XYZ file of N, CA and C in Angstrom:
603
model
N 0.843 -1.195 0.000
C 0.000 0.000 0.000
C 0.883 1.251 0.000
N 0.493 2.230 -0.767
C 1.271 3.463 -0.784
C 0.936 4.301 0.450
N 1.747 5.315 0.702
C 1.501 6.167 1.868
C 0.215 6.965 1.686
N -0.271 7.462 2.822
C -1.494 8.261 2.781
C -1.249 9.510 1.942
N -2.135 9.754 1.022
C -2.030 10.959 0.194
C -3.316 11.757 0.320
N -3.293 12.945 -0.200
C -4.449 13.833 -0.076
C -4.984 14.238 -1.439
N -4.668 13.441 -2.462
C -5.222 13.777 -3.773
C -6.584 13.098 -3.908
N -7.221 13.271 -5.045
C -8.526 12.652 -5.242
C -9.350 13.409 -6.256
N -10.673 13.286 -6.128
C -11.608 13.924 -7.053
C -12.570 14.838 -6.299
N -12.910 15.944 -6.928
C -13.980 16.804 -6.418
C -14.980 16.988 -7.538
N -16.254 17.108 -7.174
C -17.234 17.399 -8.220
C -18.259 18.405 -7.720
N -18.564 19.359 -8.582
C -19.580 20.369 -8.283
C -20.605 20.354 -9.412
N -21.839 20.636 -9.031
C -22.921 20.678 -10.019
C -22.612 21.765 -11.043
N -22.793 21.421 -12.329
C -22.591 22.429 -13.372
C -23.961 22.849 -13.884
N -24.388 24.039 -13.464
C -25.756 24.489 -13.755
C -25.761 25.672 -14.719
N -24.614 25.946 -15.340
C -24.486 27.029 -16.338
C -24.801 28.411 -15.743
N -24.799 28.519 -14.411
C -25.024 29.836 -13.820
C -23.679 30.489 -13.507
N -23.742 31.695 -12.984
C -22.535 32.482 -12.722
C -21.577 31.718 -11.791
N -22.137 31.113 -10.741
C -21.303 30.440 -9.737
C -20.548 29.247 -10.321
N -21.258 28.412 -11.100
C -20.562 27.224 -11.621
C -19.566 27.600 -12.720
N -19.838 28.659 -13.461
C -18.870 29.118 -14.482
C -17.614 29.687 -13.804
N -17.833 30.365 -12.671
C -16.698 30.905 -11.904
C -15.806 29.782 -11.373
N -16.443 28.733 -10.852
C -15.667 27.585 -10.342
C -14.873 26.948 -11.485
N -15.523 26.788 -12.631
C -14.855 26.189 -13.800
C -13.611 27.022 -14.179
N -13.773 28.342 -14.249
C -12.638 29.215 -14.608
C -11.522 29.142 -13.560
N -11.928 29.122 -12.296
C -10.949 29.072 -11.198
C -10.173 27.747 -11.238
N -10.886 26.628 -11.483
C -10.218 25.322 -11.551
C -9.304 25.226 -12.772
N -9.687 25.891 -13.856
C -8.823 25.841 -15.045
C -7.485 26.544 -14.787
N -7.517 27.562 -13.931
C -6.282 28.306 -13.606
C -5.490 27.652 -12.470
N -6.159 26.833 -11.662
C -5.560 26.350 -10.418
C -4.453 25.317 -10.651
N -3.339 25.504 -9.928
C -2.241 24.515 -9.981
C -2.619 23.260 -9.191
N -3.628 23.377 -8.321
C -4.061 22.232 -7.515
C -4.886 21.236 -8.344
N -5.376 21.672 -9.498
C -6.223 20.813 -10.341
C -5.394 20.258 -11.492
N -5.244 18.933 -11.534
C -4.468 18.294 -12.614
C -5.286 18.171 -13.896
N -6.555 17.796 -13.750
C -7.409 17.643 -14.928
C -8.854 17.872 -14.508
N -9.680 18.227 -15.491
C -11.075 18.540 -15.199
C -11.950 18.042 -16.347
N -13.131 17.547 -15.991
C -14.018 16.932 -16.985
C -15.452 17.432 -16.790
N -16.191 17.454 -17.892
C -17.632 17.683 -17.841
C -18.270 16.298 -17.862
N -19.099 15.976 -16.857
C -19.596 14.606 -16.716
C -21.105 14.567 -16.457
N -21.694 13.421 -16.785
C -23.062 13.105 -16.365
C -22.953 12.186 -15.162
N -23.730 12.470 -14.122
C -23.682 11.656 -12.911
C -24.934 10.783 -12.809
N -24.729 9.517 -12.457
C -25.852 8.612 -12.219
C -25.729 8.096 -10.784
N -26.606 8.590 -9.911
C -26.588 8.169 -8.507
C -27.423 6.910 -8.340
N -26.968 6.023 -7.451
C -27.752 4.810 -7.194
C -28.992 5.178 -6.382
N -30.010 4.340 -6.474
C -31.261 4.593 -5.738
C -30.986 4.700 -4.234
N -30.073 3.844 -3.736
C -29.779 3.841 -2.293
C -29.150 5.141 -1.823
N -28.350 5.754 -2.675
C -27.643 6.962 -2.226
C -28.475 8.236 -2.392
N -29.523 8.170 -3.211
C -30.314 9.385 -3.483
C -30.975 9.953 -2.227
N -31.384 9.073 -1.307
C -32.061 9.572 -0.101
C -31.108 10.381 0.785
N -29.811 10.061 0.718
C -28.828 10.816 1.501
C -28.479 12.147 0.853
N -28.573 12.189 -0.469
C -28.153 13.387 -1.211
C -29.292 13.864 -2.112
N -30.364 14.390 -1.515
C -31.520 14.763 -2.346
C -31.223 15.910 -3.305
N -30.212 16.740 -2.982
C -29.951 17.894 -3.856
C -28.865 17.591 -4.889
N -28.916 16.385 -5.467
C -27.910 16.032 -6.478
C -28.299 16.639 -7.831
N -27.348 16.662 -8.740
C -27.591 17.201 -10.084
C -27.280 16.120 -11.112
N -27.585 16.402 -12.381
C -27.270 15.442 -13.449
C -25.906 15.708 -14.065
N -25.522 16.982 -14.116
C -24.236 17.333 -14.734
C -23.299 17.955 -13.711
N -22.053 17.518 -13.767
C -21.052 18.000 -12.820
C -19.757 18.351 -13.538
N -18.978 19.205 -12.879
C -17.563 19.350 -13.212
C -16.839 18.388 -12.283
N -16.018 17.526 -12.831
C -15.252 16.568 -12.039
C -13.784 16.932 -12.180
N -13.127 17.203 -11.063
C -11.725 17.652 -11.115
C -10.846 16.706 -10.316
N -9.676 16.418 -10.879
C -8.687 15.608 -10.176
C -7.740 16.592 -9.490
N -7.707 16.550 -8.157
C -6.908 17.545 -7.426
C -5.722 16.886 -6.732
N -4.783 17.753 -6.262
C -3.599 17.260 -5.547
C -3.742 17.387 -4.041
N -4.470 18.415 -3.572
C -4.537 18.702 -2.140
C -5.986 18.904 -1.715
N -6.495 17.971 -0.911
C -7.926 18.018 -0.566
C -8.272 19.179 0.370
N -7.326 19.594 1.207
C -7.625 20.695 2.142
C -7.921 21.981 1.376
N -7.116 22.232 0.372
C -7.306 23.455 -0.448
C -8.670 23.443 -1.119
N -9.001 22.317 -1.729
C -10.237 22.282 -2.515
C -11.469 22.299 -1.615
N -11.391 21.634 -0.458
C -12.525 21.629 0.474
C -12.766 23.041 1.012
N -11.688 23.736 1.347
C -11.822 25.114 1.863
C -12.456 26.016 0.803
N -12.028 25.828 -0.443
C -12.540 26.643 -1.557
C -14.048 26.403 -1.758
N -14.461 25.141 -1.717
C -15.879 24.817 -1.929
C -16.737 25.249 -0.734
N -16.167 25.161 0.472
C -16.930 25.529 1.675
C -17.159 27.045 1.745
N -16.267 27.813 1.102
C -16.399 29.285 1.112
C -17.646 29.746 0.368
N -17.928 29.085 -0.773
C -19.097 29.446 -1.586
C -19.929 28.211 -1.891
N -20.622 27.659 -0.887
C -21.359 26.425 -1.158
C -22.528 26.665 -2.107
N -22.738 25.690 -2.996
C -23.888 25.746 -3.900
C -25.076 25.062 -3.218
N -26.253 25.300 -3.771
C -27.440 24.620 -3.246
C -27.347 23.120 -3.546
N -26.886 22.803 -4.770
C -26.696 21.400 -5.145
C -25.427 20.889 -4.464
N -25.480 19.670 -3.996
C -24.387 19.074 -3.238
C -23.098 18.960 -4.059
N -21.972 19.364 -3.439
C -20.645 19.121 -4.032
C -19.998 17.983 -3.242
N -19.138 17.210 -3.902
C -18.515 16.055 -3.251
C -17.001 16.118 -3.404
N -16.296 15.690 -2.359
C -14.843 15.546 -2.424
C -14.525 14.109 -2.014
N -13.852 13.382 -2.905
C -13.425 12.004 -2.624
C -11.910 12.036 -2.504
N -11.374 11.855 -1.292
C -9.910 11.884 -1.208
C -9.346 10.475 -1.105
N -8.119 10.342 -1.531
C -7.469 9.045 -1.653
C -6.685 8.730 -0.389
N -7.014 7.620 0.221
C -6.245 7.205 1.403
C -5.221 6.143 0.988
N -5.677 5.190 0.207
C -4.782 4.113 -0.251
C -4.985 3.867 -1.730
N -3.892 3.745 -2.430
C -3.987 3.353 -3.834
C -3.861 1.839 -3.883
N -4.856 1.169 -4.481
C -4.818 -0.296 -4.562
C -3.930 -0.734 -5.721
N -4.095 -0.068 -6.874
C -3.199 -0.308 -8.015
C -3.422 0.777 -9.062
N -2.418 0.911 -9.929
C -2.545 1.799 -11.092
C -1.789 1.143 -12.230
N -2.365 1.189 -13.432
C -1.704 0.523 -14.565
C -2.171 1.187 -15.866
N -1.423 0.932 -16.924
C -1.807 1.458 -18.238
C -2.894 0.577 -18.829
N -3.933 1.232 -19.323
C -5.033 0.510 -19.960
C -5.272 1.163 -21.313
N -5.583 0.342 -22.307
C -5.831 0.864 -23.647
C -7.072 1.765 -23.637
N -6.989 2.891 -24.313
C -8.142 3.806 -24.363
C -7.991 4.910 -23.327
N -8.762 5.999 -23.494
C -8.650 7.109 -22.531
C -9.719 6.938 -21.448
N -9.458 7.540 -20.281
C -10.407 7.419 -19.180
C -11.737 8.036 -19.585
N -12.813 7.265 -19.467
C -14.112 7.844 -19.814
C -15.207 7.545 -18.797
N -14.796 6.988 -17.641
C -15.787 6.690 -16.606
C -15.084 6.649 -15.252
N -15.730 7.219 -14.233
C -15.226 7.111 -12.855
C -16.376 6.560 -12.020
N -16.133 5.417 -11.388
C -17.190 4.741 -10.643
C -16.860 4.792 -9.151
N -17.829 5.246 -8.343
C -17.593 5.406 -6.903
C -18.536 4.467 -6.142
N -17.963 3.744 -5.190
C -18.709 2.777 -4.378
C -18.488 3.081 -2.901
N -19.314 2.444 -2.062
C -19.029 2.496 -0.628
C -19.133 1.092 -0.060
N -18.318 0.829 0.958
C -18.341 -0.456 1.652
C -19.187 -0.287 2.905
N -20.017 -1.267 3.203
C -20.910 -1.121 4.357
C -20.182 -1.271 5.683
N -19.039 -1.924 5.666
C -18.269 -2.084 6.903
C -16.831 -1.744 6.581
N -16.122 -1.176 7.558
C -14.703 -0.917 7.280
C -13.994 -2.266 7.267
N -12.951 -2.330 6.485
C -12.390 -3.632 6.144
C -11.009 -3.859 6.740
N -10.702 -5.135 6.953
C -9.353 -5.523 7.381
C -8.420 -5.441 6.166
N -7.115 -5.520 6.422
C -6.133 -5.503 5.324
C -6.366 -6.665 4.355
N -6.762 -7.827 4.902
C -7.020 -8.993 4.042
C -8.174 -8.707 3.087
N -9.226 -8.077 3.616
C -10.377 -7.740 2.777
C -9.978 -6.781 1.663
N -9.148 -5.810 2.021
C -8.718 -4.815 1.027
C -7.878 -5.496 -0.056
N -7.047 -6.455 0.349
C -6.255 -7.226 -0.633
C -7.171 -8.019 -1.559
N -8.195 -8.653 -0.976
C -9.171 -9.405 -1.785
C -9.885 -8.475 -2.764
N -10.288 -7.318 -2.261
C -10.981 -6.316 -3.085
C -10.099 -5.913 -4.269
N -8.827 -5.605 -3.988
C -7.891 -5.190 -5.042
C -7.721 -6.294 -6.077
N -7.639 -7.542 -5.609
C -7.441 -8.684 -6.516
C -8.637 -8.850 -7.451
N -9.857 -8.772 -6.896
C -11.066 -8.939 -7.711
C -11.185 -7.799 -8.722
N -10.976 -6.564 -8.248
C -11.129 -5.398 -9.133
C -10.070 -5.425 -10.245
N -8.869 -5.909 -9.932
C -7.788 -5.925 -10.936
C -8.108 -6.868 -12.098
N -9.045 -7.792 -11.887
C -9.437 -8.705 -12.976
C -10.308 -8.015 -14.023
N -10.848 -6.851 -13.670
C -11.580 -6.047 -14.659
C -10.539 -5.263 -15.464
N -10.321 -5.702 -16.701
C -9.197 -5.144 -17.487
C -9.423 -3.692 -17.910
N -10.610 -3.143 -17.677
C -10.872 -1.744 -18.043
C -10.479 -0.765 -16.937
N -10.253 -1.282 -15.719
C -9.937 -0.391 -14.585
C -8.456 -0.046 -14.609
N -8.170 1.269 -14.766
C -6.766 1.696 -14.817
C -6.235 2.064 -13.437
N -7.146 2.453 -12.516
C -6.700 2.827 -11.176
C -7.813 2.548 -10.180
N -7.441 2.031 -9.012
C -8.414 1.785 -7.946
C -7.848 2.344 -6.647
N -8.667 3.104 -5.926
C -8.233 3.685 -4.653
C -9.346 3.542 -3.621
N -8.946 3.581 -2.352
C -9.935 3.682 -1.276
C -9.713 5.017 -0.587
N -10.765 5.532 0.039
C -10.612 6.820 0.706
C -11.868 7.247 1.426
N -11.965 8.558 1.624
C -13.093 9.145 2.355
C -13.840 10.109 1.451
N -15.056 10.416 1.848
C -15.852 11.365 1.092
C -16.347 12.465 2.021
N -16.334 13.703 1.528
C -17.049 14.764 2.257
C -18.005 15.421 1.274
N -19.105 15.945 1.795
C -20.078 16.606 0.933
C -20.327 18.014 1.463
N -20.518 18.948 0.545
C -20.648 20.363 0.904
C -21.860 20.937 0.177
N -22.720 21.610 0.931
C -23.917 22.188 0.322
C -24.419 23.321 1.206
N -25.079 24.298 0.595
C -25.663 25.381 1.391
C -26.894 24.889 2.152
N -27.443 23.749 1.695
C -28.592 23.124 2.386
C -28.130 21.765 2.912
N -27.700 21.685 4.180
C -27.203 20.388 4.680
C -28.290 19.312 4.590
N -27.902 18.074 4.242
C -28.901 17.007 4.097
C -29.494 16.610 5.447
N -30.681 16.028 5.406
C -31.359 15.587 6.641
C -30.616 14.419 7.295
N -30.067 13.524 6.465
C -29.419 12.319 6.991
C -27.921 12.371 6.711
N -27.139 11.934 7.693
C -25.690 11.848 7.482
C -25.391 10.548 6.755
N -24.538 10.614 5.754
C -24.170 9.406 5.018
C -23.229 8.575 5.894
N -23.638 7.383 6.321
C -22.854 6.662 7.338
C -21.598 5.963 6.817
N -21.433 5.912 5.505
C -20.307 5.132 4.948
C -19.231 6.028 4.334
N -19.187 7.289 4.758
C -18.304 8.260 4.085
C -16.810 7.930 4.237
N -16.461 7.103 5.235
C -15.047 6.754 5.433
C -14.643 5.497 4.670
N -15.587 4.886 3.949
C -15.307 3.608 3.260
C -15.619 3.706 1.773
N -14.938 4.607 1.102
C -15.233 4.862 -0.311
C -14.203 4.141 -1.197
N -14.677 3.624 -2.317
C -13.794 3.001 -3.323
C -14.030 3.734 -4.645
N -12.940 4.179 -5.283
C -13.051 4.907 -6.554
C -12.291 4.135 -7.637
N -12.976 3.861 -8.741
C -12.340 3.171 -9.878
C -12.300 4.115 -11.075
N -11.135 4.218 -11.691
C -11.006 4.958 -12.955
C -11.040 3.930 -14.075
N -11.914 4.150 -15.043
C -12.115 3.165 -16.106
C -11.755 3.779 -17.452
N -10.965 3.062 -18.224
C -10.583 3.520 -19.567
C -11.057 2.498 -20.581
N -11.730 2.987 -21.616
C -12.260 2.046 -22.591
C -12.711 2.777 -23.848
N -12.767 2.045 -24.941
C -13.347 2.591 -26.180
C -14.840 2.278 -26.225
N -15.308 1.490 -25.249
C -16.708 1.058 -25.265
C -17.634 2.188 -24.804
N -18.929 2.015 -25.055
C -19.928 2.996 -24.611
C -20.149 2.900 -23.108
N -20.776 3.937 -22.562
C -20.952 4.004 -21.114
C -21.826 2.873 -20.566
N -22.832 2.467 -21.340
C -23.706 1.388 -20.842
C -22.944 0.080 -20.696
N -22.104 -0.165 -21.679
C -21.292 -1.388 -21.667
C -20.303 -1.358 -20.489
N -19.703 -0.195 -20.250
C -18.762 -0.048 -19.118
C -19.494 -0.266 -17.800
N -20.692 0.307 -17.721
C -21.499 0.180 -16.513
C -21.764 -1.275 -16.170
N -22.109 -2.064 -17.203
C -22.364 -3.502 -17.006
C -21.113 -4.201 -16.482
N -19.997 -3.842 -17.085
C -18.701 -4.418 -16.718
C -18.392 -4.133 -15.243
N -18.619 -2.867 -14.826
C -18.344 -2.458 -13.442
C -19.312 -3.139 -12.479
N -20.551 -3.308 -12.912
C -21.558 -3.957 -12.065
C -21.173 -5.418 -11.819
N -20.634 -6.067 -12.848
C -20.184 -7.453 -12.690
C -19.032 -7.516 -11.681
N -18.122 -6.548 -11.764
C -16.996 -6.487 -10.815
C -17.515 -6.299 -9.395
N -18.501 -5.409 -9.234
C -19.079 -5.158 -7.903
C -19.678 -6.451 -7.330
N -20.394 -7.192 -8.189
C -20.993 -8.460 -7.735
C -19.912 -9.463 -7.319
N -18.832 -9.495 -8.096
C -17.729 -10.429 -7.780
C -17.101 -10.084 -6.422
N -17.003 -8.777 -6.115
C -16.474 -8.351 -4.807
C -17.425 -8.810 -3.703
N -18.738 -8.639 -3.934
C -19.745 -9.041 -2.934
C -19.692 -10.550 -2.674
N -19.361 -11.312 -3.714
C -19.262 -12.783 -3.541
C -18.142 -13.171 -2.573
N -17.178 -12.273 -2.425
C -16.074 -12.502 -1.479
C -16.502 -12.163 -0.050
N -17.766 -11.754 0.114
C -18.239 -11.397 1.454
C -17.966 -9.944 1.820
N -17.603 -9.131 0.813
C -17.348 -7.703 1.049
C -18.504 -6.922 0.426
N -19.313 -6.284 1.267
C -20.507 -5.604 0.744
C -20.126 -4.260 0.145
N -20.073 -4.227 -1.191
C -19.704 -3.003 -1.922
C -20.925 -2.531 -2.700
N -21.367 -1.307 -2.441
C -22.564 -0.767 -3.082
C -22.240 0.405 -3.992
N -23.065 0.572 -5.018
C -22.893 1.720 -5.915
C -23.242 3.014 -5.190
N -22.417 4.036 -5.403
C -22.753 5.372 -4.906
C -23.107 6.261 -6.094
N -22.133 6.450 -6.984
C -22.386 7.283 -8.166
C -21.411 6.897 -9.284
N -21.890 6.979 -10.512
C -21.029 6.769 -11.680
C -20.946 8.064 -12.467
N -19.742 8.454 -12.873
C -19.547 9.671 -13.671
C -19.134 9.288 -15.091
N -19.997 9.579 -16.056
C -19.663 9.341 -17.467
C -19.015 10.609 -18.006
N -17.791 10.482 -18.504
C -17.054 11.657 -18.974
C -17.519 12.022 -20.378
N -18.013 13.247 -20.521
C -18.494 13.727 -21.817
C -17.419 14.534 -22.544
N -16.612 15.265 -21.763
C -15.615 16.150 -22.394
C -14.508 16.451 -21.395
N -13.257 16.452 -21.873
C -12.137 16.860 -21.015
C -11.974 18.375 -21.160
N -11.944 19.083 -20.035
C -11.869 20.549 -20.068
C -10.484 21.072 -19.725
N -9.668 20.247 -19.064
C -8.302 20.674 -18.713
C -7.390 19.471 -18.722
């Protein structure tokens, strides 16, 4: 396992208003943002009750320092929920044919032992479309705090998927991987899938 890092992904609702355009411009200039994408988000039915103010379109940014980005988002919270997924452990990273076009986020219902995490990494690595897998934490920021606290925020799994295939086909592939992880006795549930429509930075 690599050392604890503070990089990861942040996403804010892109509503074409002044605030979201300002965030987009600020992230394009920021040295803390390595890359940024315009994405469609598909939340699972289970997660929707925790995050009622979700949106369909987001800016998804890969950042280097989670403290900087969280402080920035907390200063001007949007009504629609923003999310920060930070990386605690990198399970693996490898070259995969095709460019990244999907980011799939899951949560584990129970925190896991090192053996479980090894099993998880082994199962996920068999999905040849996954270029990177990490575990970490999630924080959510909104001007309207949700009624319910998301209880699994410390047990997040993020998969970066690269493929020439369409998003539906990738989704099926990821769902099969999730089921294979569950067969190992590790309860991994869908949180949100981000389909990349355009790279902005």
